[in-house]
Amino acid sequence: MNENEYSEKLAKLSALRADFVAALPDRISALAAGWRAVQAAGSWENDHAELTRLVHSIVGSAGTFGYHRLGEVARELEQLLVWLSQAPDGLFSPKKTRVDDLIGIMGNLVLSKEAIYWGLSADIATNGTYDNNNHRVVLIEDDAFVAEDLATQLRMFGWEVNAFCNATDALSAMTESEPPAVIIDVMLPEGPMAGIELIQQFQSRRHITIPHVVLSSRNDWESRLAAARTGAAAYLVKPVDISALEEHLDRITSHRSPEPYRVLVVDDDSLLAEYYAGILSAAGMDVIAISEPCKLLFAIAEHRPEIILMDIYMPECSGIEALKVIRQDSQFDSLPVVFLSTESDRSQQQSAIRTGAEDFLQKPVSELDLIVTVSVRTERFRSLNKLIRQDSLTGLLNHIAFKLRLEAEIDRSLRSHELLSVAMLDIDNFKHINDTHGHPQGDRVIKSLAQLLHKRLRKSDIIGRYGGEEFVIAMPTTSPSLAVTIMDELRDMFGKLRFETSQGEFVCTFSGGVSSIPPQVSPIKLIKQADEALYQAKNMGRNRIELYKTTEPGMP
Amino acid sequence: MSELLKIMYVDDEADIRTIVEFALEDEDDFELKICASGQEALDTVGDYCPDFILLDVMMPGMDGPTTLQRLRELPDFSCLPVVFVTAKVQPHEVAHFKAIGATDVIAKPFDPMLLPEQVRDIWRSIVHE
């Protein structure tokens, strides 16, 4: 297939997908209606075949169109319907409520259009239920135009927005189901401070603090103070900076617990090694213990510890020697190693520290000492590492960190015979944005794109800021055509974001290039090819995504 | 692969038929015949004489395995390669399908852009055996 044919084919696939998506809401409604009919009749007789056919058809097609999660849910529903129809008294089984749940989930997936992103995530797909509750937000704004605008833009970042235009309706809805976060205008039809009063009333009645962001066209001390008194997370003056609002929402709704510290314990006495591991595991850490230093490098590669706890005297080799071996590999230069020993000789301790040991714990070590030392050292390692690996503006991986992760991800994909796609994105005419609106606005654009990528892609996708206005994304288990589709939807969303400035608003677009393994297996070439495809997209008029094609005919 | 590969695809799902048709129709080395049921496949297989059949497993009325069984009873098609297309791809299920006479199994969902190559791979392995 030549280049044109391939592009045409992709365009046709998008059109087919669009048809499929357009028909989905009707299919889900028909499904819900069919299920209601079965329940009303109290028998399967008339409606069973139709219901099964509807579900089976979604099971078969959803995944092929990229809606994996929808396909998975439909499959669970299909199996459940088979079970219910075969079990005696199946229609009276408590399991039947699950049918409503599943139809509801399918409806939400279709509505949210998130299926294509979330659905691909294996961890979510196997988990069965995806809880989107943390992304729910209530918006109370009396200006219908502003409300619609904010809701549309927030939805692009993955928020499920429930909008109300007055305090009364909002209060009754919030009383029914408490939202994780609220965005509220100070002035509402009920009065000039009705927004603040609503929050006060809700909080005092329930004795809780509800996370909220206040919007206002008033920039005076009185209303700012009132907002501060209700505990508002932010006070944003209209016109609202969408990326600032998004950042605040993200902050007030995230309750993610930090990842457990990864610890490697090395002690020739395996009982003792297990003992330390037990204490640290009980403190919530992720620990493995080994008793032979020769297995050290393998254990480091497999477990990727953030700290090593090692006995200094071991028969095979001393801890100090083992540390020297670890430090031979420059990527472990900063990996903290804490020695454990009965040694109380100060000079011996100093020699251990000189070799690059982080700390020295004297046996017998108290449980508390062990936990505190390991926690403090690991936390510091983490924050240093973050500084080294993260891009300071966007919080995404920087150039070097991305390349390292990509290498590891390519190895993993080759081992498991899976596809991997890389996308390179570049904001169009960025210099013009900086020149016209100033660098702070340029930075906002970069941050917004970073947030959009972070929100809309899967946890398993690796996102990096490659340079200036250039971003790079590695998508494991993703075919080239799907990668193009996903990037194209992101491109579409990004183009709809509006950036407010004192002189008015502006919009931006980006172009993108995609390449994949197989056939390409080297990270450098993979990035280079994505970059060439990006260049192609720029040449073809910007604001588009191109797939890398080799010059050989017949090779996509 | 210079000669034309005649493929018959059997599936009751209109969506999947559309996407398979889309995936395979533009390939110069393929010729495609699509059927909406096992019965239709059995009725047309004699006239069409495909090189191999892609067969959906779950179909109302006559399912994939039954269609395969009936096909094997026809004198000219006892050895015709048949590949199942199915969502169930547990290893023991693949083994079961092969035991009842399937040549290979393609997992649903498949990537339409990669399907032609998948089909060629299977055909190559059939030819080489």
XYZ file of C-alpha atoms in Angstrom:
685
model
C 0.000 0.000 0.000
C 1.437 3.370 -0.848
C 1.323 6.459 1.301
C -1.845 7.923 -0.144
C -3.722 4.678 0.007
C -2.680 4.253 3.608
C -3.871 7.744 4.548
C -7.116 7.157 2.728
C -7.537 3.895 4.563
C -7.040 5.619 7.916
C -9.541 8.306 6.984
C -12.058 5.660 5.999
C -11.494 3.840 9.282
C -12.201 7.059 11.176
C -15.426 7.457 9.229
C -16.497 3.905 10.055
C -15.678 4.520 13.696
C -17.705 7.716 13.666
C -20.714 5.819 12.282
C -20.318 3.178 14.953
C -20.058 5.792 17.705
C -23.043 7.740 16.391
C -25.233 4.647 16.582
C -24.122 3.686 20.099
C -26.526 5.824 22.178
C -29.510 4.268 20.359
C -28.132 0.803 20.881
C -27.683 1.363 24.603
C -31.230 2.776 24.852
C -32.583 -0.254 23.007
C -30.640 -2.461 25.396
C -32.084 -0.710 28.444
C -35.592 -0.889 26.947
C -35.189 -4.597 26.203
C -34.108 -5.268 29.767
C -37.042 -3.284 31.152
C -39.393 -5.325 28.947
C -37.966 -8.602 30.244
C -38.392 -7.459 33.832
C -41.907 -6.121 33.246
C -42.984 -9.361 31.627
C -41.253 -11.377 34.344
C -40.114 -13.747 31.623
C -37.484 -14.007 28.954
C -39.758 -15.448 26.332
C -40.388 -12.579 23.972
C -37.378 -10.414 24.410
C -34.484 -12.715 25.115
C -33.248 -13.201 21.564
C -33.348 -9.510 20.787
C -31.583 -8.558 24.006
C -28.845 -11.115 23.476
C -28.359 -10.033 19.906
C -27.988 -6.380 20.921
C -25.386 -7.158 23.556
C -23.517 -9.665 21.447
C -23.211 -7.199 18.615
C -21.548 -4.640 20.885
C -19.258 -7.310 22.350
C -18.093 -8.186 18.863
C -17.561 -4.762 17.425
C -16.641 -2.338 20.230
C -13.076 -3.554 20.699
C -12.359 -3.626 17.010
C -13.273 0.044 16.825
C -10.931 0.824 19.717
C -13.596 0.823 22.438
C -12.037 -1.966 24.462
C -13.551 -1.049 27.791
C -17.028 -0.909 26.305
C -16.424 -4.320 24.749
C -15.316 -5.740 28.092
C -18.367 -4.420 29.929
C -20.646 -5.707 27.166
C -19.017 -9.111 27.439
C -19.629 -9.246 31.181
C -23.252 -8.283 30.497
C -23.600 -10.975 27.843
C -22.309 -13.672 30.168
C -24.517 -12.440 32.995
C -27.614 -12.497 30.763
C -26.818 -16.055 29.714
C -26.465 -17.052 33.350
C -29.673 -15.288 34.422
C -31.676 -16.802 31.593
C -30.475 -20.309 32.356
C -30.632 -20.247 36.131
C -33.984 -21.264 37.616
C -35.650 -18.108 38.916
C -32.810 -16.124 37.370
C -35.064 -13.085 37.070
C -35.452 -13.037 40.834
C -31.760 -13.446 41.534
C -30.049 -10.562 43.331
C -27.470 -10.666 40.558
C -29.915 -9.002 38.248
C -29.162 -5.564 39.720
C -25.741 -5.965 38.132
C -27.459 -5.826 34.740
C -28.631 -2.286 35.496
C -25.142 -1.385 36.700
C -23.532 -2.690 33.532
C -26.009 -0.983 31.223
C -25.397 2.206 33.221
C -21.631 1.870 32.847
C -21.991 1.311 29.124
C -24.185 4.398 28.844
C -21.642 6.487 30.723
C -18.788 5.215 28.607
C -20.647 6.149 25.474
C -21.608 9.566 26.822
C -18.215 10.433 28.185
C -16.460 9.374 24.987
C -13.695 8.329 27.313
C -13.997 4.727 26.374
C -11.221 4.833 23.882
C -8.682 6.043 26.399
C -9.726 4.410 29.595
C -10.816 1.287 27.862
C -7.350 0.439 26.721
C -5.911 0.448 30.179
C -5.482 -3.167 31.140
C -5.550 -2.489 34.875
C -8.889 -0.753 34.625
C -10.320 -3.264 32.194
C -9.554 -6.192 34.472
C -10.650 -4.294 37.518
C -14.169 -4.379 36.165
C -15.513 -1.170 37.551
C -13.959 2.134 36.784
C -14.804 4.660 39.431
C -14.942 8.079 37.921
C -16.318 9.682 41.050
C -13.197 11.702 41.801
C -13.630 13.502 38.506
C -17.123 14.710 39.249
C -17.635 18.414 39.841
C -20.673 20.613 40.422
C -20.628 23.964 38.631
C -22.950 26.714 39.875
C -22.997 29.665 37.510
C -25.962 31.824 36.521
C -24.543 33.055 33.228
C -25.577 30.269 30.879
C -22.960 31.158 28.312
C -20.090 31.088 30.821
C -21.432 27.864 32.358
C -21.641 26.110 29.014
C -18.195 27.300 28.052
C -16.527 26.182 31.291
C -18.343 22.858 31.279
C -17.267 22.128 27.714
C -13.647 22.923 28.407
C -13.524 21.020 31.695
C -15.019 17.966 30.026
C -12.089 17.946 27.658
C -9.861 17.449 30.665
C -11.986 14.483 31.679
C -14.221 16.147 34.277
C -17.802 15.115 34.585
C -19.547 18.457 35.027
C -22.971 18.917 36.574
C -24.065 22.517 35.988
C -26.717 24.534 37.869
C -27.802 28.097 37.281
C -29.092 28.940 40.760
C -28.307 28.192 44.398
C -31.622 26.507 45.205
C -31.354 23.743 42.614
C -27.687 23.256 43.324
C -28.258 22.877 47.063
C -30.911 20.223 46.655
C -28.734 18.261 44.204
C -25.706 18.532 46.487
C -27.768 17.387 49.440
C -28.823 14.323 47.508
C -25.319 13.390 46.454
C -22.305 15.192 47.828
C -19.908 16.057 45.004
C -16.135 15.747 45.475
C -15.707 19.373 44.372
C -17.733 22.503 43.637
C -17.086 25.496 41.397
C -19.288 28.385 42.421
C -19.989 31.905 41.260
C -20.259 34.471 44.086
C -23.203 36.240 42.539
C -26.292 34.149 41.801
C -29.959 34.984 41.100
C -30.652 34.614 44.855
C -28.347 37.515 45.766
C -24.974 39.233 45.330
C -23.251 36.835 47.763
C -25.568 33.843 47.284
C -22.739 31.556 46.146
C -20.757 32.016 49.344
C -23.902 31.731 51.449
C -24.771 28.454 49.757
C -21.386 26.969 50.653
C -21.683 28.267 54.250
C -25.122 26.783 54.626
C -24.137 23.434 53.154
C -21.000 23.150 55.240
C -22.569 24.138 58.552
C -25.540 21.861 58.041
C -23.307 18.888 57.353
C -20.350 19.807 59.526
C -17.968 19.228 56.686
C -15.699 21.244 54.436
C -16.504 20.782 50.806
C -13.604 21.455 48.431
C -14.605 24.457 46.344
C -13.262 27.049 43.941
C -14.915 30.478 43.821
C -15.447 32.393 40.574
C -16.313 36.042 40.537
C -16.426 39.164 38.459
C -15.829 41.043 41.737
C -12.252 41.623 42.714
C -12.917 43.288 46.089
C -11.610 42.547 49.576
C -15.043 41.788 51.047
C -15.937 38.935 48.724
C -12.395 37.561 48.745
C -12.484 37.484 52.546
C -15.876 35.783 52.537
C -14.493 33.116 50.196
C -11.423 32.646 52.371
C -13.719 32.153 55.403
C -15.578 29.290 53.740
C -12.243 27.702 52.988
C -12.237 28.228 49.224
C -9.252 26.574 47.558
C -8.986 29.450 45.095
C -10.661 32.685 44.081
C -10.597 33.211 40.333
C -11.625 36.469 38.733
C -13.540 36.243 35.457
C -12.795 35.671 32.650
C -11.680 32.378 34.112
C -8.292 30.952 33.241
C -9.291 27.390 32.441
C -5.898 25.853 33.055
C -5.656 27.508 36.493
C -9.147 26.262 37.363
C -8.230 22.781 36.198
C -5.075 22.757 38.301
C -6.967 23.763 41.435
C -9.629 21.124 40.838
C -6.992 18.528 40.351
C -5.275 19.484 43.573
C -8.403 19.526 45.742
C -9.790 16.240 44.486
C -6.691 14.091 44.415
C -6.344 11.831 47.395
C -3.893 9.494 45.822
C -1.815 7.717 48.413
C 1.890 7.816 47.599
C 3.471 4.729 46.145
C 5.123 2.511 48.759
C 8.889 2.820 49.093
C 10.748 0.056 47.270
C 13.461 -1.411 49.468
C 16.080 -4.100 48.865
C 17.563 -5.830 51.926
C 20.882 -7.693 51.604
C 22.122 -9.802 54.508
C 23.994 -13.123 54.343
C 21.930 -14.246 57.303
C 18.664 -14.955 55.500
C 16.677 -15.039 58.737
C 17.897 -11.575 59.624
C 17.221 -10.330 56.099
C 13.648 -11.613 56.373
C 13.334 -10.020 59.794
C 14.244 -6.543 58.501
C 12.058 -7.059 55.462
C 9.172 -7.973 57.758
C 9.519 -4.792 59.822
C 9.666 -2.571 56.739
C 6.812 -4.386 54.987
C 4.686 -3.925 58.102
C 5.399 -0.197 57.767
C 3.821 -0.328 54.300
C 6.968 -0.613 52.201
C 7.527 -2.848 49.216
C 10.507 -4.974 50.268
C 12.482 -7.871 48.888
C 15.304 -9.576 50.747
C 18.286 -11.489 49.356
C 21.083 -13.304 51.187
C 23.618 -13.667 48.365
C 25.384 -10.502 47.157
C 25.942 -12.080 43.712
C 22.202 -11.757 43.081
C 22.357 -8.034 43.821
C 22.472 -6.687 40.273
C 19.663 -8.928 39.140
C 17.543 -7.903 42.131
C 18.186 -4.220 41.437
C 17.147 -4.604 37.812
C 13.997 -6.518 38.672
C 12.824 -4.705 41.805
C 14.141 -1.211 40.982
C 14.711 -0.356 44.663
C 14.817 3.224 45.839
C 17.068 2.270 48.716
C 19.329 -0.665 49.630
C 19.813 -1.845 53.180
C 22.961 -3.976 53.313
C 24.969 -5.871 55.902
C 28.590 -4.747 55.900
C 30.157 -8.116 56.802
C 29.252 -10.910 54.450
C 31.392 -14.012 53.766
C 31.271 -13.866 49.968
C 32.172 -10.204 49.686
C 31.962 -7.251 52.025
C 29.161 -4.702 51.793
C 31.678 -2.048 50.809
C 32.873 -4.200 47.880
C 29.317 -4.908 46.833
C 28.606 -1.168 46.884
C 31.614 -0.553 44.630
C 30.137 -3.025 42.126
C 26.781 -1.234 42.241
C 28.421 2.139 41.642
C 30.222 0.801 38.539
C 26.977 1.375 36.705
C 26.488 5.116 36.438
C 22.695 4.892 36.513
C 22.977 3.733 40.146
C 25.201 6.646 41.144
C 22.617 8.201 43.358
C 20.887 5.052 44.660
C 21.091 5.335 48.472
C 22.715 2.459 50.340
C 22.476 2.161 54.116
C 24.871 -0.211 55.866
C 23.970 -2.397 58.793
C 26.657 -3.682 61.069
C 27.687 -4.550 64.594
C 30.762 -2.429 63.916
C 31.068 0.417 66.345
C 34.482 1.495 65.114
C 34.176 5.058 63.883
C 36.944 4.703 61.262
C 35.240 1.672 59.706
C 32.023 3.655 59.482
C 33.833 6.544 57.854
C 35.346 4.257 55.262
C 31.869 2.942 54.479
C 30.554 6.494 54.108
C 33.521 7.391 51.850
C 32.613 4.538 49.504
C 29.329 6.271 48.858
C 27.160 4.855 51.602
C 24.280 7.043 52.610
C 24.127 6.102 56.259
C 25.289 3.595 58.804
C 22.998 1.773 61.225
C 24.399 -0.084 64.167
C 23.068 -3.538 65.021
C 20.942 -4.256 66.890
C 18.752 -1.688 65.180
C 15.490 -0.669 66.793
C 12.394 -1.079 64.641
C 11.664 2.620 64.786
C 15.221 3.615 63.805
C 15.083 1.270 60.863
C 11.754 2.584 59.620
C 12.638 6.242 60.137
C 16.061 5.995 58.474
C 14.732 4.145 55.456
C 11.734 6.501 55.065
C 13.751 9.695 55.337
C 16.473 8.518 52.961
C 13.990 7.204 50.401
C 11.891 10.338 50.506
C 14.961 12.421 49.820
C 15.976 10.116 46.989
C 12.517 10.550 45.533
C 12.490 14.314 45.645
C 15.995 14.534 44.180
C 15.029 12.078 41.516
C 11.940 14.102 40.709
C 14.094 17.192 40.279
C 16.404 15.311 37.959
C 13.708 13.576 35.919
C 10.897 16.062 35.767
C 10.391 19.029 33.559
C 9.814 21.892 35.993
C 7.103 23.690 34.023
C 4.851 20.746 33.225
C 5.789 18.021 35.708
C 6.206 15.627 32.775
C 9.341 13.572 32.243
C 12.224 15.509 30.755
C 14.093 14.544 27.610
C 16.648 12.218 29.226
C 14.226 10.563 31.616
C 11.816 9.909 28.768
C 14.492 8.209 26.675
C 15.458 5.940 29.556
C 11.840 4.937 30.132
C 11.314 4.411 26.407
C 14.296 2.057 26.218
C 12.924 -0.021 29.066
C 9.446 0.004 27.530
C 10.745 -1.117 24.123
C 12.576 -4.019 25.743
C 9.432 -4.989 27.582
C 7.287 -4.794 24.431
C 9.733 -6.906 22.447
C 9.845 -9.501 25.213
C 6.093 -9.786 25.366
C 5.602 -9.439 21.575
C 3.454 -6.389 21.979
C 3.020 -3.285 19.897
C 4.302 0.082 21.016
C 3.655 3.429 19.392
C 5.472 6.708 19.844
C 3.934 10.087 19.101
C 5.807 13.321 18.739
C 3.749 16.504 19.103
C 4.656 20.107 18.454
C 2.515 23.187 19.134
C 1.874 25.029 15.866
C 3.304 28.525 15.381
C 4.474 28.681 18.957
C 6.891 31.510 18.312
C 3.981 33.575 17.072
C 2.062 32.896 20.326
C 5.039 34.029 22.393
C 5.586 37.113 20.252
C 1.937 38.150 20.208
C 0.797 37.270 23.719
C 4.034 37.124 25.659
C 6.011 34.272 27.227
C 3.734 33.752 30.253
C 0.881 32.971 27.851
C 3.164 30.654 25.906
C 3.934 28.822 29.146
C 0.223 28.514 29.858
C -0.321 26.906 26.472
C 2.465 24.414 27.168
C 1.045 23.624 30.602
C -2.452 23.140 29.202
C -1.270 20.673 26.617
C 0.714 18.845 29.307
C -2.403 18.650 31.485
C -4.556 17.483 28.612
C -2.115 14.695 27.791
C -1.771 13.737 31.424
C -5.538 13.627 31.951
C -6.551 11.995 28.735
C -3.925 9.333 28.272
C -3.618 6.134 30.249
C -1.504 5.705 33.349
C 0.668 3.291 31.406
C 1.443 5.847 28.706
C 4.755 7.643 29.153
C 4.619 11.364 28.516
C 7.639 13.608 28.183
C 8.355 17.210 27.349
C 10.978 16.791 24.706
C 12.038 20.389 24.366
C 10.474 23.852 24.049
C 7.006 23.250 22.676
C 7.632 19.630 21.709
C 6.086 16.659 23.528
C 6.668 12.947 23.137
C 4.465 10.051 24.194
C 5.125 6.318 24.290
C 1.998 4.184 24.176
C 2.507 0.521 25.067
C 0.197 -2.128 23.537
C -1.093 0.430 21.054
C -1.212 -0.123 17.313
C -0.123 2.658 14.966
C -3.634 3.260 13.692
C -5.061 3.521 17.190
C -2.253 5.851 18.231
C -3.101 8.102 15.283
C -6.787 8.030 16.225
C -6.089 8.914 19.862
C -3.693 11.711 18.960
C -6.167 13.033 16.464
C -8.902 13.231 19.094
C -6.499 15.033 21.437
C -5.596 17.393 18.629
C -9.279 18.116 18.144
C -9.806 18.764 21.873
C -6.754 20.965 22.209
C -7.903 23.095 19.281
C -11.136 23.781 21.164
C -9.442 25.123 24.296
C -9.527 28.879 24.489
C -6.877 30.945 26.203
C -8.112 34.141 27.804
C -5.912 37.202 27.863
C -6.591 40.806 28.768
C -6.728 41.550 25.025
C -9.214 38.800 24.272
C -8.843 35.104 23.654
C -6.836 32.918 21.317
C -6.686 29.267 20.305
C -3.778 26.966 19.461
C -3.263 23.748 17.583
C -0.589 21.108 17.431
C 0.777 18.741 14.805
C 1.916 15.212 15.450
C 3.838 12.288 14.015
C 3.497 8.623 14.983
C 5.826 5.647 14.575
C 5.654 2.136 15.999
C 7.416 -1.102 16.831
C 7.542 -3.400 15.087
C 9.274 -2.977 12.622
C 11.449 -0.309 14.265
C 13.147 -1.379 17.497
C 15.720 1.252 18.363
C 14.556 4.097 20.568
C 16.602 6.657 18.697
C 15.215 5.614 15.317
C 11.702 5.342 16.682
C 11.824 8.932 17.922
C 13.489 10.037 14.705
C 10.743 8.482 12.613
C 8.009 10.039 14.749
C 9.827 13.324 14.287
C 9.945 12.844 10.504
C 6.222 12.125 10.474
C 5.710 15.276 12.555
C 7.728 17.239 10.015
C 5.494 15.773 7.342
C 2.393 16.906 9.255
C 3.835 20.408 9.500
C 4.534 20.424 5.778
C 1.036 19.305 5.007
C -0.406 22.403 6.638
C -0.130 21.780 10.428
C -2.936 20.894 12.874
C -2.861 17.234 11.797
C -1.373 13.858 12.724
C 0.721 11.801 10.322
C 1.903 8.239 10.539
C 5.502 7.449 9.633
C 5.790 5.438 6.437
C 8.891 3.806 5.049
C 9.690 4.526 1.425
C 9.453 0.844 0.538
C 6.082 0.104 -1.059
C 3.812 -2.224 0.843
C 5.296 -1.432 4.225
C 3.041 0.641 6.455
C 2.577 -13.794 -2.810
C 1.685 -13.359 -6.453
C -1.473 -15.435 -6.792
C -4.855 -14.189 -5.663
C -5.978 -15.461 -2.278
C -9.710 -16.202 -2.175
C -11.088 -15.598 1.286
C -14.567 -16.254 2.604
C -15.617 -14.403 5.744
C -18.624 -15.527 7.767
C -20.130 -13.410 10.543
C -23.675 -12.555 11.618
C -22.626 -9.120 12.886
C -23.127 -6.368 10.333
C -20.571 -4.110 12.094
C -17.871 -6.704 11.931
C -18.671 -7.572 8.333
C -18.280 -3.917 7.435
C -14.960 -3.589 9.185
C -13.576 -6.832 7.765
C -14.660 -5.779 4.317
C -12.952 -2.434 4.904
C -9.804 -4.131 6.168
C -9.424 -6.658 3.373
C -11.127 -5.243 0.264
C -8.320 -2.943 -0.909
C -5.616 -5.579 -0.727
C -4.545 -6.428 -4.265
C -3.655 -9.997 -3.374
C -7.038 -10.781 -1.775
C -10.427 -11.607 -3.155
C -13.206 -11.480 -0.592
C -16.624 -13.071 -0.273
C -18.699 -12.207 2.785
C -21.513 -14.311 4.240
C -23.924 -13.390 7.025
C -24.564 -16.895 8.345
C -23.182 -20.405 8.471
C -25.970 -21.567 6.180
C -25.138 -18.922 3.583
C -21.515 -20.021 3.728
C -22.415 -23.660 3.150
C -24.688 -22.676 0.264
C -22.070 -20.604 -1.536
C -18.817 -22.380 -0.721
C -19.214 -24.822 -3.621
C -19.544 -22.053 -6.191
C -16.951 -19.738 -4.721
C -14.238 -22.298 -3.916
C -12.295 -20.156 -1.395
C -8.667 -20.824 -0.440
C -9.691 -20.464 3.144
C -12.534 -19.420 5.408
C -12.597 -16.995 8.316
C -15.444 -18.077 10.553
C -17.108 -16.339 13.497
C -17.669 -18.698 16.438
C -20.770 -17.267 18.093
C -23.608 -17.013 15.596
C -27.323 -17.492 16.183
C -28.793 -20.571 14.540
C -25.781 -22.410 13.205
C -22.651 -21.475 15.171
C -19.060 -21.604 13.921
C -18.145 -25.098 15.123
C -21.361 -26.546 13.622
C -20.716 -24.782 10.329
C -17.215 -26.236 10.331
C -18.549 -29.713 11.011
C -21.076 -29.489 8.156
C -18.398 -28.149 5.854
C -16.125 -31.072 6.645
C -18.951 -33.412 5.618
C -18.924 -31.933 2.105
C -16.628 -34.043 -0.105
C -14.588 -31.202 -1.625
C -13.970 -29.288 1.569
C -12.780 -31.848 4.065
C -9.330 -30.218 4.159
C -10.173 -26.568 3.458
C -8.350 -24.369 5.991
C -10.790 -22.689 8.378
C -9.751 -19.981 10.826
C -12.018 -19.117 13.748
C -12.532 -15.491 14.680
C -13.534 -15.265 18.303
C -13.459 -13.240 21.467
C -12.645 -16.293 23.524
C -8.938 -16.820 23.296
C -7.971 -18.736 26.394
C -5.163 -21.141 25.424
C -7.296 -24.195 26.221
C -10.063 -22.793 24.026
C -7.636 -22.314 21.155
C -6.561 -25.922 21.671
C -10.210 -26.983 21.649
C -10.902 -25.152 18.382
C -7.864 -26.728 16.780
C -8.925 -30.134 18.042
C -12.291 -29.800 16.300
C -10.572 -28.957 13.027
C -9.777 -25.226 12.956
C -6.474 -24.306 11.341
C -5.903 -21.248 13.486
C -7.665 -18.637 15.607
C -7.827 -14.852 15.196
C -8.714 -12.999 18.368
C -11.471 -10.415 18.539
C -11.083 -7.519 18.840
C -8.499 -7.243 16.080
C -6.867 -4.151 14.689
C -8.390 -3.596 11.249
C -5.211 -1.966 9.971
C -3.196 -5.048 10.869
C -5.707 -7.701 9.804
C -4.397 -8.141 6.224
C -0.911 -8.964 7.529
C -2.375 -11.326 10.115
C -4.280 -13.123 7.358
C -1.136 -13.354 5.181
C 0.860 -14.744 8.112
C -1.683 -17.470 8.667
C -1.806 -18.253 4.955
C 1.995 -18.484 4.806
C 2.033 -20.929 7.689
C -0.669 -23.011 5.971
C 1.309 -23.124 2.721
C 4.523 -24.036 4.495
C 3.057 -26.924 6.379
